[in-house]
Amino acid sequence: NAGVTQTPKFRILKIGQSMTLQCAQDMNHNYMYWYRQDPGMGLKLIYYSVGAGITDKGEVPNGYNVSRSTTEDFPLRLELAAPSQTSVYFCASRVPNSYEQYFGPGTRLTVT
Amino acid sequence: AQTVTQSQPEMSVQEAETVTLSCTYDTSENNYYLFWYKQPPSRQMILVIRQEAYKQQNATENRFSVNFQKAAKSFSLKISDSQLGDTAMYFCAFMKTSQGAQKLVFGQGTRLTINP
């Protein structure tokens, strides 16, 4: 198993541009999550999904959108990039009734 | 809403020493998990140890152990015989076990440096 994969690893965006951060898992996990980690801080939940077709907002959803058309993929969309969205983005997945979340390697995004 | 607080932004010890990282949390839930995650410079999030709130016995994983004080809502991590590879950011995290997506709530982190 590849586990949780994220692409790209790094990206620089200009203000106002849009992009999609990709996340995929091959473990058949129902639950998937997107977090952001600002410099020197802990992770904060952006969006999550409990299964294909079901998504919900987390703690900091403004400026982002998600979709979950398949169990494997959970892309995160930034429509109008702002400097405040400069962060490291982590995707994670989990099976129901299991405590452990499996994290991807992260995407470092800089908006200038 | 749950909150997790780590009051030590940075800590530094010599190799082979013992170090304790502090964490407090606030919740009205009775059933939950607590975790310590390690984040080395590679950025990868690595689960170090977990504690179920219903268990009185403190969790232990090799050199890592916790001191879980449920009434005080305190969850500290002790690293014994510290090694250079323990240098990393350490995050305390909370997850309630009631129905729902069971989201993780993280503290701000403690940067731990192990000096040779």
XYZ file of C-alpha atoms in Angstrom:
228
model
C 0.000 0.000 0.000
C 1.160 3.516 -0.796
C -0.856 4.827 2.157
C -1.938 8.474 1.897
C -0.380 10.374 -0.983
C -0.493 14.108 -1.657
C 0.440 16.140 -4.704
C 2.129 18.489 -5.244
C 4.778 18.596 -2.504
C 5.402 22.311 -3.001
C 3.561 25.089 -4.792
C 3.834 28.857 -5.088
C 0.671 30.727 -6.067
C 0.016 34.341 -6.848
C -2.788 36.139 -5.039
C -6.104 35.407 -6.725
C -5.002 32.221 -8.459
C -6.757 28.928 -7.863
C -5.486 25.391 -7.467
C -6.439 21.926 -6.285
C -4.444 19.946 -3.764
C -4.755 16.265 -4.450
C -5.102 13.561 -1.806
C -5.506 9.845 -2.386
C -5.483 6.758 -0.171
C -5.418 3.101 -1.131
C -6.480 1.643 2.212
C -10.238 1.801 1.547
C -10.693 4.213 4.467
C -14.092 5.842 4.781
C -12.993 8.897 6.754
C -10.734 11.519 5.232
C -9.570 14.876 6.557
C -7.806 18.037 5.450
C -5.719 20.007 7.934
C -3.582 23.107 7.651
C -0.514 23.832 9.743
C 0.617 27.427 10.006
C 4.250 28.122 10.974
C 4.978 27.134 14.564
C 1.411 25.975 15.177
C -0.576 22.785 15.462
C -2.855 21.384 12.796
C -6.333 22.799 12.291
C -9.150 20.936 10.543
C -10.405 22.466 7.294
C -12.873 19.893 5.955
C -13.623 16.235 6.474
C -15.584 13.439 4.826
C -17.152 10.320 6.276
C -17.605 8.658 2.902
C -18.093 9.218 -0.807
C -20.545 12.038 -1.434
C -20.489 13.298 2.173
C -18.385 16.257 3.301
C -18.561 18.720 6.165
C -16.779 21.812 7.436
C -14.134 21.753 10.089
C -12.689 24.578 12.167
C -11.259 26.766 9.364
C -13.201 26.123 6.101
C -13.346 29.657 4.679
C -11.640 29.985 1.298
C -11.681 26.255 0.582
C -13.930 23.684 -1.054
C -13.824 19.894 -1.174
C -15.483 17.035 -2.998
C -15.534 13.279 -2.438
C -16.706 11.446 -5.518
C -14.796 8.246 -4.697
C -13.599 6.529 -1.529
C -9.978 6.950 -2.624
C -9.774 10.656 -3.480
C -10.427 13.818 -1.471
C -9.224 16.947 -3.334
C -9.056 20.370 -1.676
C -9.787 23.403 -3.848
C -8.549 26.954 -3.268
C -10.554 29.336 -5.464
C -8.987 32.755 -4.833
C -5.653 32.282 -3.127
C -4.787 34.768 -0.369
C -1.531 35.242 1.603
C -3.365 33.980 4.715
C -3.570 30.572 3.031
C 0.204 30.180 3.078
C 0.576 27.005 5.099
C 1.414 23.316 5.029
C -1.597 21.186 4.152
C -2.011 17.649 5.418
C -4.479 15.033 4.302
C -5.343 12.105 6.578
C -7.571 9.050 6.509
C -9.037 6.621 9.028
C -11.282 3.579 9.219
C -14.431 3.861 11.354
C -14.061 2.702 14.950
C -10.288 3.018 14.753
C -8.428 5.701 16.653
C -5.488 6.138 14.316
C -5.365 8.690 11.525
C -2.867 8.052 8.739
C -1.282 11.259 7.479
C 0.082 12.133 4.070
C 3.478 13.842 3.675
C 1.978 17.325 3.322
C 1.924 20.061 0.675
C 3.750 23.319 1.353
C 1.826 26.194 -0.245
C 3.069 29.770 -0.487
C 0.794 32.561 -1.709
C 2.556 35.800 -2.687
C -15.665 22.733 21.917
C -12.501 20.993 22.975
C -9.208 22.826 23.416
C -5.672 21.529 23.876
C -2.913 23.635 25.393
C 0.825 23.005 25.365
C 2.496 25.615 27.519
C 6.123 24.875 26.579
C 6.951 26.268 23.124
C 10.514 24.925 23.260
C 12.561 22.516 25.334
C 16.150 21.365 25.146
C 17.934 18.517 26.953
C 21.140 16.547 26.681
C 21.208 13.146 25.064
C 20.323 10.291 27.486
C 18.421 12.627 29.820
C 14.742 12.317 30.616
C 12.345 15.037 29.473
C 8.673 15.655 30.170
C 6.377 17.584 27.848
C 3.181 19.074 29.268
C -0.330 19.134 27.853
C -3.666 20.187 29.298
C -7.058 19.955 27.653
C -10.593 21.103 28.195
C -13.641 19.005 27.403
C -17.038 18.074 28.756
C -16.805 14.641 27.143
C -16.282 11.553 29.269
C -15.032 9.214 26.570
C -12.112 10.251 24.414
C -8.614 9.474 23.228
C -5.480 11.493 23.818
C -2.432 11.285 21.588
C 1.120 12.483 21.256
C 2.351 12.993 17.710
C 5.943 13.574 16.651
C 6.776 15.765 13.654
C 10.461 15.603 12.639
C 11.957 18.022 10.099
C 10.630 15.758 7.338
C 7.117 17.066 8.290
C 5.689 13.567 8.554
C 3.171 13.178 11.394
C 4.096 10.116 13.455
C 1.889 8.706 16.201
C 3.991 8.214 19.333
C 1.510 7.051 21.936
C -2.206 7.071 22.706
C -4.319 6.912 25.854
C -7.964 5.924 26.185
C -9.712 8.060 28.779
C -11.512 5.103 30.354
C -8.211 3.394 31.171
C -6.611 4.361 34.473
C -3.302 2.757 33.589
C -0.865 5.084 31.889
C 0.183 4.068 28.370
C 3.797 3.105 27.673
C 5.628 2.537 24.397
C 9.281 1.648 24.941
C 11.021 4.884 26.048
C 7.797 6.899 25.852
C 5.248 7.001 28.628
C 2.419 9.288 29.654
C 1.083 10.643 32.921
C -2.677 10.862 32.440
C -4.583 12.768 35.121
C -8.221 12.721 34.019
C -9.599 14.870 36.820
C -6.954 17.506 36.238
C -7.291 17.151 32.448
C -3.566 16.760 32.140
C -1.650 14.501 29.738
C 2.141 14.752 29.861
C 4.678 12.806 27.800
C 7.879 11.485 29.319
C 10.771 10.515 27.089
C 13.415 8.436 28.857
C 17.010 8.001 27.699
C 16.477 10.669 25.045
C 18.157 10.181 21.681
C 19.224 12.594 18.953
C 16.453 11.162 16.750
C 13.872 12.394 19.249
C 14.527 15.957 18.093
C 11.202 17.100 16.624
C 8.008 19.034 17.201
C 5.649 17.190 19.526
C 1.912 17.719 19.402
C -0.672 16.706 21.937
C -4.072 15.890 20.412
C -7.608 15.077 21.569
C -10.318 13.021 19.894
C -13.759 12.346 21.344
C -15.127 8.880 20.768
C -18.813 9.743 20.602
C -20.603 9.289 17.286
C -19.453 11.468 14.444
C -16.316 12.013 12.412
C -14.109 11.909 15.518
C -11.899 14.792 14.587
C -8.475 15.475 16.063
C -7.899 18.715 17.966
C -4.228 19.628 18.260
C -2.225 21.730 20.668
C 0.261 24.349 19.488
C 3.232 22.034 19.790
C 6.529 21.863 21.710
C 9.807 22.008 19.845
C 12.156 19.508 21.490
C 15.878 19.560 20.831
C 18.147 16.763 22.019
C 21.750 17.965 22.260
C 24.747 15.628 21.881
